[in-house]
Coordinates of C-alpha atoms and ligand atoms in Angstrom, one line a residue:
M1319 CA -13.9 -7.5 -3.7
T1320 CA -11.7 -6.8 -6.6
V1321 CA -11.3 -3.7 -8.7
E1322 CA -12.6 -5.7 -11.7
S1323 CA -15.9 -4.7 -10.3
V1324 CA -15.2 -1.2 -11.4
S1325 CA -14.0 -2.1 -14.9
P1326 CA -16.8 -4.1 -16.5
Q1327 CA -16.0 -6.1 -19.6
S1328 CA -18.1 -6.0 -22.7
P1329 CA -17.6 -7.1 -26.3
Q1330 CA -17.0 -3.5 -27.4
S1331 CA -13.5 -2.7 -28.3
P1332 CA -11.9 0.7 -28.4
A1333 CA -11.4 2.4 -31.8
T1334 CA -7.7 1.7 -32.2
P1335 CA -5.9 4.7 -33.5
A1336 CA -4.3 4.2 -36.9
A1337 CA -1.9 6.2 -39.0
P1338 CA -3.8 9.3 -40.3
S1339 CA -4.7 9.6 -43.9
P1340 CA -4.7 13.0 -45.6
E1341 CA -8.5 13.1 -46.2
L1342 CA -9.3 12.8 -42.5
R1343 CA -11.5 15.5 -41.1
E1344 CA -10.9 17.8 -38.2
P1345 CA -13.2 17.1 -35.3
P1346 CA -16.2 19.5 -35.0
L1347 CA -15.8 22.7 -32.9
A1348 CA -17.9 22.3 -29.7
G1349 CA -20.8 24.8 -29.6
G1350 CA -20.8 27.9 -27.3
A1351 CA -17.4 29.4 -28.2
V1352 CA -17.2 33.2 -27.9
P1353 CA -14.6 35.5 -29.6
V1354 CA -11.2 35.6 -28.0
L1355 CA -11.9 33.5 -25.0
G1356 CA -13.4 30.6 -27.0
H1357 CA -14.8 28.0 -24.5
G1358 CA -12.5 29.2 -21.7
L1359 CA -15.1 31.1 -19.7
R1360 CA -17.7 28.3 -19.8
L1361 CA -15.0 25.8 -18.8
A1362 CA -13.8 28.0 -15.9
R1363 CA -17.4 28.8 -14.7
D1364 CA -18.8 25.3 -14.6
P1365 CA -16.3 22.7 -15.7
L1366 CA -18.4 19.7 -14.8
A1367 CA -21.4 20.8 -16.7
F1368 CA -19.3 22.0 -19.6
M1369 CA -17.4 18.6 -19.9
S1370 CA -20.7 16.7 -19.4
G1371 CA -22.4 18.6 -22.3
L1372 CA -19.6 17.9 -24.9
R1373 CA -20.9 14.6 -26.2
E1374 CA -23.9 16.4 -27.7
H1375 CA -21.4 18.0 -30.1
G1376 CA -19.6 14.8 -31.2
D1377 CA -17.4 11.8 -30.1
V1378 CA -14.3 14.0 -30.5
V1379 CA -14.6 17.8 -30.4
R1380 CA -12.4 20.8 -30.7
L1381 CA -12.3 23.3 -27.9
K1382 CA -10.9 26.8 -28.1
L1383 CA -9.2 27.9 -24.9
G1384 CA -8.1 31.4 -25.8
P1385 CA -5.8 31.0 -28.8
K1386 CA -5.2 27.3 -28.1
T1387 CA -7.0 24.4 -29.6
V1388 CA -7.6 21.4 -27.3
Y1389 CA -9.4 18.2 -28.2
A1390 CA -11.9 16.4 -26.0
V1391 CA -13.0 12.8 -26.3
T1392 CA -16.5 12.0 -25.1
T1393 CA -17.3 8.3 -25.5
P1394 CA -16.2 5.5 -23.2
A1395 CA -14.6 3.6 -26.1
L1396 CA -12.5 6.6 -27.2
T1397 CA -11.3 7.3 -23.7
G1398 CA -10.1 3.7 -23.7
A1399 CA -8.5 4.1 -27.1
L1400 CA -6.7 7.3 -25.9
A1401 CA -5.4 5.7 -22.6
L1402 CA -4.2 2.6 -24.4
S1403 CA -2.6 4.1 -27.4
P1404 CA 1.2 4.6 -27.5
D1405 CA 0.5 7.7 -29.7
F1406 CA -0.3 9.7 -26.5
K1407 CA 1.8 10.5 -23.5
I1408 CA 1.3 12.2 -20.1
D1409 CA 1.8 15.9 -20.7
G1410 CA -0.1 19.1 -21.1
P1411 CA -0.9 22.0 -18.7
L1412 CA -2.0 19.8 -15.8
W1413 CA 1.2 17.8 -15.8
E1414 CA 3.5 20.8 -16.4
S1415 CA 2.0 22.6 -13.4
L1416 CA 2.4 19.5 -11.3
E1417 CA 6.0 18.9 -12.4
G1418 CA 7.0 22.4 -11.6
L1419 CA 6.0 22.0 -8.0
L1420 CA 6.4 18.3 -7.2
G1421 CA 9.4 17.3 -9.4
K1422 CA 10.1 16.0 -12.8
E1423 CA 11.6 12.6 -12.0
G1424 CA 8.7 10.8 -10.3
V1425 CA 6.5 8.0 -11.8
A1426 CA 3.4 10.2 -12.3
T1427 CA 5.0 12.6 -14.7
A1428 CA 7.8 10.5 -16.3
N1429 CA 7.4 9.1 -19.8
G1430 CA 9.1 6.4 -21.9
P1431 CA 11.8 4.0 -20.6
R1432 CA 12.1 5.9 -17.3
H1433 CA 8.4 5.5 -16.6
R1434 CA 8.5 1.8 -17.5
R1435 CA 11.5 1.2 -15.1
Q1436 CA 9.8 3.2 -12.3
R1437 CA 6.6 1.2 -12.7
R1438 CA 8.6 -2.0 -12.4
T1439 CA 10.1 -0.7 -9.1
I1440 CA 6.9 0.4 -7.4
Q1441 CA 4.5 -2.3 -8.7
P1442 CA 5.3 -5.1 -6.2
A1443 CA 4.3 -2.9 -3.3
F1444 CA 0.8 -2.6 -4.8
R1445 CA 0.3 -6.2 -6.0
L1446 CA -2.7 -8.2 -4.6
D1447 CA -0.4 -10.5 -2.7
A1448 CA 1.2 -7.5 -0.9
L1449 CA -2.2 -6.3 0.5
P1450 CA -2.6 -8.7 3.5
G1451 CA 0.6 -7.2 4.8
Y1452 CA -1.1 -3.8 5.0
G1453 CA -4.3 -5.2 6.6
P1454 CA -3.3 -4.5 10.2
V1455 CA -2.5 -0.8 9.5
M1456 CA -5.6 -0.3 7.5
E1457 CA -7.8 -1.9 10.2
E1458 CA -6.0 0.1 13.0
E1459 CA -6.5 3.4 11.1
A1460 CA -10.1 2.7 10.2
H1461 CA -11.1 1.9 13.8
A1462 CA -8.9 4.8 15.2
L1463 CA -11.0 7.1 13.1
T1464 CA -14.3 6.0 14.7
E1465 CA -12.7 6.2 18.1
R1466 CA -11.6 9.8 17.7
W1467 CA -15.2 10.9 17.1
Q1468 CA -17.3 11.7 20.1
P1469 CA -20.8 10.2 19.8
G1470 CA -23.1 13.0 18.6
S1471 CA -20.3 15.4 17.9
T1472 CA -19.6 17.2 14.7
V1473 CA -17.0 15.6 12.4
D1474 CA -14.9 17.9 10.2
C1475 CA -14.9 15.4 7.3
T1476 CA -12.3 17.2 5.3
S1477 CA -9.5 17.1 7.8
E1478 CA -10.5 13.6 9.1
S1479 CA -10.5 12.1 5.6
F1480 CA -7.2 13.6 4.7
R1481 CA -5.7 12.5 7.9
V1482 CA -6.7 8.8 7.6
A1483 CA -5.7 8.7 3.9
V1484 CA -2.2 10.1 4.5
R1485 CA -1.7 7.9 7.5
I1486 CA -2.6 4.8 5.6
A1487 CA -0.4 5.6 2.6
A1488 CA 2.5 6.7 4.7
R1489 CA 2.4 3.9 7.3
C1490 CA 1.8 1.1 4.8
L1491 CA 4.2 2.2 2.0
L1492 CA 7.0 4.0 3.9
R1493 CA 6.6 2.0 7.1
G1494 CA 8.0 3.1 10.4
E1495 CA 6.9 4.4 13.7
Y1496 CA 8.2 7.9 13.0
M1497 CA 5.4 8.1 10.4
D1498 CA 2.8 8.7 13.1
E1499 CA 4.0 12.1 13.9
R1500 CA 5.0 12.9 10.4
A1501 CA 1.7 11.8 8.9
E1502 CA 0.0 14.8 10.7
R1503 CA 2.5 17.2 9.2
L1504 CA 2.1 15.6 5.8
S1505 CA -1.6 15.8 5.8
T1506 CA -1.6 19.5 6.7
D1507 CA 1.1 20.3 4.1
L1508 CA -0.6 18.3 1.3
A1509 CA -4.0 20.0 1.9
T1510 CA -2.4 23.4 1.5
V1511 CA -0.3 22.4 -1.5
F1512 CA -3.3 20.9 -3.4
R1513 CA -5.4 24.0 -2.8
G1514 CA -2.6 26.2 -4.2
M1515 CA -1.7 24.0 -7.1
Y1516 CA -5.3 24.1 -8.4
R1517 CA -5.3 27.9 -8.1
R1518 CA -2.1 28.1 -10.1
M1519 CA -3.4 25.7 -12.7
V1520 CA -6.7 27.5 -13.4
I1521 CA -5.3 31.1 -13.0
P1522 CA -1.8 30.8 -14.4
L1523 CA -0.5 34.2 -13.4
G1524 CA 3.0 33.1 -12.6
P1525 CA 4.5 36.4 -11.2
L1526 CA 1.4 37.0 -9.0
Y1527 CA 2.3 33.9 -7.0
R1528 CA 5.7 35.2 -6.2
L1529 CA 4.3 38.2 -4.3
P1530 CA 4.4 38.0 -0.5
F1531 CA 0.6 37.6 0.0
P1532 CA -0.4 35.4 3.0
A1533 CA -1.9 32.7 0.7
N1534 CA 1.4 32.5 -1.3
R1535 CA 3.5 32.4 1.9
E1536 CA 1.4 29.6 3.3
F1537 CA 1.6 27.7 0.0
N1538 CA 5.4 28.1 -0.1
R1539 CA 5.8 27.1 3.5
A1540 CA 3.7 23.9 3.0
L1541 CA 5.5 23.0 -0.2
A1542 CA 9.0 23.5 1.4
D1543 CA 7.9 21.4 4.4
L1544 CA 6.6 18.6 2.2
H1545 CA 10.0 18.4 0.4
L1546 CA 11.8 18.6 3.8
L1547 CA 9.7 15.8 5.2
V1548 CA 10.5 13.5 2.3
D1549 CA 14.2 14.2 2.8
E1550 CA 13.9 13.5 6.5
I1551 CA 12.1 10.2 5.8
V1552 CA 14.7 9.1 3.3
A1553 CA 17.6 10.1 5.5
E1554 CA 16.2 8.4 8.6
R1555 CA 15.6 5.2 6.8
R1556 CA 19.2 5.2 5.5
A1557 CA 20.6 6.0 9.0
S1558 CA 18.6 3.2 10.5
G1559 CA 20.4 0.7 8.3
Q1560 CA 17.1 -1.3 8.1
K1561 CA 15.7 -2.6 4.9
P1562 CA 12.1 -3.7 5.5
D1563 CA 10.3 -5.2 2.6
D1564 CA 8.4 -2.0 1.6
L1565 CA 8.1 0.6 -1.2
L1566 CA 10.7 2.9 0.3
T1567 CA 13.3 0.1 0.3
A1568 CA 12.4 -0.7 -3.3
L1569 CA 13.0 3.0 -4.2
L1570 CA 16.2 3.2 -2.3
E1571 CA 17.6 0.1 -4.0
A1572 CA 16.3 0.8 -7.5
K1573 CA 18.8 0.7 -10.3
D1574 CA 18.6 2.7 -13.6
D1575 CA 18.8 1.0 -17.0
N1576 CA 22.6 0.8 -16.8
G1577 CA 22.4 -1.0 -13.4
D1578 CA 23.6 2.0 -11.5
P1579 CA 21.7 3.3 -8.4
I1580 CA 19.1 5.9 -9.2
G1581 CA 20.0 9.5 -8.2
E1582 CA 18.9 11.3 -5.0
Q1583 CA 16.6 13.6 -6.9
E1584 CA 14.7 10.7 -8.5
I1585 CA 14.3 9.0 -5.1
H1586 CA 13.0 12.2 -3.7
D1587 CA 10.6 12.8 -6.6
Q1588 CA 9.4 9.2 -6.5
V1589 CA 8.4 9.5 -2.8
V1590 CA 6.6 12.8 -3.6
A1591 CA 4.9 11.3 -6.7
I1592 CA 3.5 8.4 -4.6
L1593 CA 2.4 10.3 -1.6
T1594 CA 0.6 13.2 -3.4
P1595 CA -1.7 11.3 -5.7
G1596 CA -2.2 8.8 -2.9
S1597 CA -3.7 11.1 -0.4
E1598 CA -5.9 13.7 -2.1
T1599 CA -7.7 11.1 -4.2
V1600 CA -8.5 8.7 -1.3
A1601 CA -9.3 11.6 1.1
S1602 CA -11.8 13.1 -1.4
T1603 CA -13.4 9.7 -2.0
I1604 CA -13.8 9.2 1.8
M1605 CA -15.5 12.5 2.1
W1606 CA -18.0 11.5 -0.6
L1607 CA -18.6 8.2 1.1
L1608 CA -19.4 9.9 4.3
Q1609 CA -21.7 12.3 2.4
V1610 CA -23.5 9.4 0.8
L1611 CA -24.0 7.6 4.1
A1612 CA -25.7 10.8 5.4
E1613 CA -27.8 11.3 2.3
H1614 CA -28.9 7.7 1.9
P1615 CA -29.7 6.4 5.4
E1616 CA -31.2 3.3 3.8
H1617 CA -27.8 2.3 2.3
A1618 CA -26.1 3.2 5.6
E1619 CA -28.4 0.8 7.4
K1620 CA -27.9 -1.9 4.7
V1621 CA -24.1 -1.5 5.1
R1622 CA -24.3 -1.8 8.8
T1623 CA -26.5 -4.9 8.6
E1624 CA -24.1 -6.5 6.1
V1625 CA -21.1 -5.7 8.3
E1626 CA -22.8 -7.2 11.3
S1627 CA -23.7 -10.4 9.5
V1628 CA -20.3 -10.8 7.9
T1629 CA -18.3 -10.1 11.1
G1630 CA -20.8 -11.6 13.6
G1631 CA -20.6 -8.4 15.6
R1632 CA -16.7 -8.4 15.9
P1633 CA -14.7 -5.4 14.7
V1634 CA -14.5 -5.5 10.9
G1635 CA -11.1 -6.5 9.6
F1636 CA -9.2 -6.9 6.4
E1637 CA -10.3 -10.5 6.0
H1638 CA -13.9 -9.5 5.8
V1639 CA -13.6 -7.0 3.0
R1640 CA -14.1 -9.6 0.2
S1641 CA -17.4 -10.6 1.6
L1642 CA -18.8 -7.1 2.0
T1643 CA -20.6 -7.0 -1.4
H1644 CA -23.0 -4.2 -0.7
T1645 CA -20.4 -2.1 1.0
N1646 CA -18.1 -2.5 -2.0
N1647 CA -20.9 -1.6 -4.3
V1648 CA -21.6 1.6 -2.3
V1649 CA -18.0 2.5 -2.7
V1650 CA -18.0 1.9 -6.4
E1651 CA -21.3 3.8 -6.9
A1652 CA -19.9 6.8 -4.9
M1653 CA -16.8 6.8 -7.1
R1654 CA -19.0 6.6 -10.2
L1655 CA -21.0 9.7 -9.3
R1656 CA -18.1 11.7 -7.8
P1657 CA -14.8 10.4 -9.3
A1658 CA -11.9 12.0 -7.4
V1659 CA -10.0 12.2 -10.7
W1660 CA -12.6 14.1 -12.8
I1661 CA -10.4 15.2 -15.7
L1662 CA -7.4 13.6 -17.4
T1663 CA -5.1 14.9 -20.2
R1664 CA -2.8 13.5 -22.7
R1665 CA -0.6 14.9 -25.5
A1666 CA -0.3 13.4 -29.0
V1667 CA 3.4 12.4 -29.7
T1668 CA 2.7 12.0 -33.4
D1669 CA 0.0 12.8 -36.0
T1670 CA -2.6 10.3 -35.3
V1671 CA -6.3 9.4 -35.4
L1672 CA -9.1 9.2 -32.8
G1673 CA -12.6 8.2 -33.7
G1674 CA -11.9 8.8 -37.4
Y1675 CA -10.6 12.4 -36.9
R1676 CA -7.2 13.7 -37.4
I1677 CA -5.2 14.7 -34.3
P1678 CA -2.0 16.6 -34.9
A1679 CA 1.3 15.9 -33.1
G1680 CA 1.6 18.0 -30.0
A1681 CA -2.2 18.4 -29.5
D1682 CA -3.5 18.3 -26.0
I1683 CA -6.5 15.9 -25.4
V1684 CA -8.8 16.0 -22.4
Y1685 CA -11.5 13.7 -21.1
S1686 CA -13.6 13.7 -18.0
P1687 CA -14.3 10.5 -16.1
Y1688 CA -17.1 12.5 -14.4
A1689 CA -18.9 13.1 -17.7
I1690 CA -18.3 9.5 -18.9
Q1691 CA -19.6 8.0 -15.6
R1692 CA -22.8 10.0 -15.6
D1693 CA -23.7 9.6 -19.2
G1694 CA -27.3 8.4 -19.8
R1695 CA -26.1 6.5 -22.9
S1696 CA -24.1 4.2 -20.6
Y1697 CA -26.3 4.1 -17.5
A1698 CA -30.0 3.8 -16.8
R1699 CA -31.1 6.7 -14.5
P1700 CA -27.5 7.9 -14.5
L1701 CA -27.9 10.4 -11.6
D1702 CA -29.5 8.0 -9.2
F1703 CA -27.3 6.6 -6.4
D1704 CA -27.9 2.9 -7.0
P1705 CA -25.2 0.6 -5.7
D1706 CA -27.1 -2.4 -7.0
R1707 CA -26.2 -1.5 -10.5
W1708 CA -22.9 -3.1 -9.7
L1709 CA -24.5 -6.5 -9.0
P1710 CA -22.9 -8.9 -11.6
E1711 CA -26.1 -9.4 -13.6
R1712 CA -26.5 -5.6 -14.0
A1713 CA -22.9 -4.6 -14.3
R1714 CA -22.6 -6.6 -17.5
D1715 CA -24.7 -4.0 -19.3
V1716 CA -22.2 -1.2 -18.5
P1717 CA -20.1 -0.4 -21.7
K1718 CA -16.4 -1.0 -21.5
Y1719 CA -14.4 2.0 -20.2
A1720 CA -17.6 3.6 -18.9
M1721 CA -16.4 3.0 -15.4
S1722 CA -12.6 3.4 -15.1
P1723 CA -11.9 5.6 -12.1
F1724 CA -8.4 4.3 -12.0
S1725 CA -7.9 4.7 -15.7
V1726 CA -6.5 1.9 -17.9
G1727 CA -3.3 1.2 -19.9
N1728 CA 0.3 1.9 -18.9
R1729 CA -0.7 4.9 -16.7
K1730 CA -3.4 3.1 -14.8
C1731 CA -3.3 3.8 -11.1
P1732 CA -1.0 1.3 -9.5
S1733 CA -3.0 1.6 -6.3
D1734 CA -6.5 0.4 -7.4
H1735 CA -6.6 -2.7 -5.1
F1736 CA -4.9 -0.9 -2.3
S1737 CA -7.4 2.0 -2.5
M1738 CA -10.5 -0.1 -2.9
T1739 CA -9.5 -2.2 0.1
Q1740 CA -9.0 0.7 2.4
L1741 CA -12.1 2.5 1.2
S1742 CA -14.4 -0.5 1.8
L1743 CA -12.8 -1.1 5.2
I1744 CA -13.2 2.5 6.3
T1745 CA -16.9 2.6 5.0
A1746 CA -17.6 -0.7 6.9
A1747 CA -15.9 0.5 10.1
V1748 CA -17.6 3.9 10.3
S1749 CA -21.0 2.4 9.3
A1750 CA -20.8 -0.3 11.9
K1751 CA -20.6 2.3 14.6
Y1752 CA -22.4 5.5 13.4
R1753 CA -25.1 6.8 11.2
F1754 CA -24.6 10.4 9.9
E1755 CA -26.6 13.6 9.6
Q1756 CA -25.6 16.9 8.2
A1757 CA -24.5 19.3 10.9
G1758 CA -25.2 23.1 11.0
G1759 CA -22.9 25.0 8.6
S1760 CA -22.2 21.9 6.5
D1761 CA -21.8 22.6 2.7
D1762 CA -21.8 19.4 0.7
T1763 CA -21.9 21.0 -2.7
T1764 CA -19.1 19.9 -5.1
R1765 CA -15.9 21.8 -5.0
V1766 CA -13.9 21.4 -8.2
G1767 CA -10.2 21.3 -7.7
I1768 CA -7.4 18.9 -8.7
T1769 CA -9.9 16.4 -7.4
L1770 CA -13.7 16.7 -6.7
R1771 CA -14.8 17.0 -3.1
P1772 CA -17.5 18.5 -0.9
H1773 CA -16.8 22.2 -0.1
D1774 CA -17.0 21.8 3.7
L1775 CA -18.6 18.6 4.8
L1776 CA -19.6 18.6 8.5
L1777 CA -21.5 15.6 9.8
R1778 CA -22.9 14.6 13.1
A1779 CA -21.8 11.0 14.0
I1780 CA -24.7 9.4 15.9
P1781 CA -24.2 6.0 17.4
W1782 CA -26.7 3.4 16.2
Ligands
HEM381 C1 -2.4 7.4 -11.3 C2 -6.9 7.5 -9.7 C3 -5.3 6.4 -5.3 C4 -0.8 6.5 -6.8 C5 -3.7 7.5 -11.3 C6 -4.6 7.7 -12.4 C7 -5.9 7.7 -11.9 C8 -5.8 7.5 -10.5 C9 -7.2 8.0 -12.8 C10 -4.2 7.7 -13.9 C11 -3.9 9.1 -14.3 C12 -3.8 9.2 -15.8 O1 -4.3 8.3 -16.5 O2 -3.3 10.2 -16.3 C13 -6.9 7.2 -8.4 C14 -8.0 7.1 -7.5 C15 -7.6 6.8 -6.2 C16 -6.1 6.7 -6.3 C17 -9.5 7.4 -8.0 C18 -8.3 6.6 -5.0 C19 -9.6 6.7 -4.8 C20 -3.9 6.3 -5.3 C21 -3.1 5.9 -4.2 C22 -1.8 6.0 -4.6 C23 -1.9 6.3 -6.0 C24 -3.6 5.6 -2.8 C25 -0.5 5.7 -3.9 C26 -0.4 5.5 -2.6 C27 -0.8 6.8 -8.2 C28 0.4 6.9 -9.0 C29 -0.1 7.2 -10.3 C30 -1.6 7.2 -10.3 C31 1.8 6.8 -8.6 C32 0.8 7.4 -11.6 C33 0.9 6.2 -12.3 C34 1.6 6.3 -13.6 O3 1.6 7.4 -14.2 O4 2.2 5.3 -14.1 N1 -4.5 7.4 -10.1 N2 -5.7 7.0 -7.6 N3 -3.2 6.5 -6.4 N4 -1.9 6.9 -9.0 FE1 -3.8 6.9 -8.3

């Protein structure tokens, strides 16, 4: 299994941005704007349907969000062009709200030379040849998950998915026994922080969040504990005098462009910037995978049969993952229909061009992997859950950039292989032992937040 399976190649190339010429047009205004609020209400009410409908209005469209103009790109080729062009950087409302809470000096929000240097520091920990070193932890955590569940009992998929995602990221990347206890704290804190961050992003009423309401107090407590935890992890590693070959050592030993050690704040922000995107995204995807196994028992059965034939009935391990073709395709198809990262933004650093339209310097541009990955122009029967569409002979027909859940270009997720490996391993381990049914009170409708996940997925885990 490789992540290439989720980024099919085709002869199409993105429309490379070029210097704007004065006669270039403005992109058309998307339909449905109302006075004063523009498209804001429709976007707030049903963001997924809104983003999915934009391609009807053009390849690049203008949106009015109150007084502000935002641009949206709607075709796979143009999302590739946007992500690959140096004319756009990470910025805009999403990033500003993240920076304010999580720090300005981490890799996910930095730009320019600092970002390049930081990517060089973290990249080795995510390389393909580093993965076998994480195998034992991933296996242990995947099997521990199935052992925690009592046969026939109801599984709270939200907390279980968060827990395993945080434990794997923390134990693999920041190695150390102390992580076992800390991972629990981390997962509770992160769940609260993400909930609050999304609220602050969609309802940006700054002063309201300083009032002593219970939700604000809980958010502040979780955020403070998250930062405290990171300080504790760094301090303990230093006090231990040990330098295992892991991401934390790489961060502690990193040098800036002058060859001087990087500052304490940057070390701190870097740990936060790796743990935060690393947990919510994986946790949401695990929730959707469990939901898919319950909704499509025929694929759950097929995964189980595949795992059994590949492992010969032994516990599934890291070394089996590459051979689990159908399991991997189930993971990719779940990520196509429910991409954890459903919206991405960039800001133009210069006057530039996208799809033949003028984009002014400073403009915010958005696109939705959710909309792109469900578009009938790229996929036959786009809403069907059909893992076999990722068989090599069919995957060839998928247009380039129509399936890029980890993005492309210099901001591409460093963790694509790391994530795909753990997702396949977890899917295989739980499917080998259980089939799933919705339990009473379960609500698997889509909850739109910083990521997409089911509102409250409760499943009964039934032994085969
Ligand atoms: C960036 C998706 C898991 C760390 C990104 C981006 C996407 C993404 C789409 C690019 C954002 C952009 O273009 O603006 C995902 C998905 C995941 C996943 C779908 C799992 C299903 C992880 C994990 C980690 C991680 C497990 C770390 C442990 C990061 C970091 C960045 C990033 C540090 C920022 C990279 C940069 O700006 O240079 N991720 N991610 N991600 N991801 Fe992931």
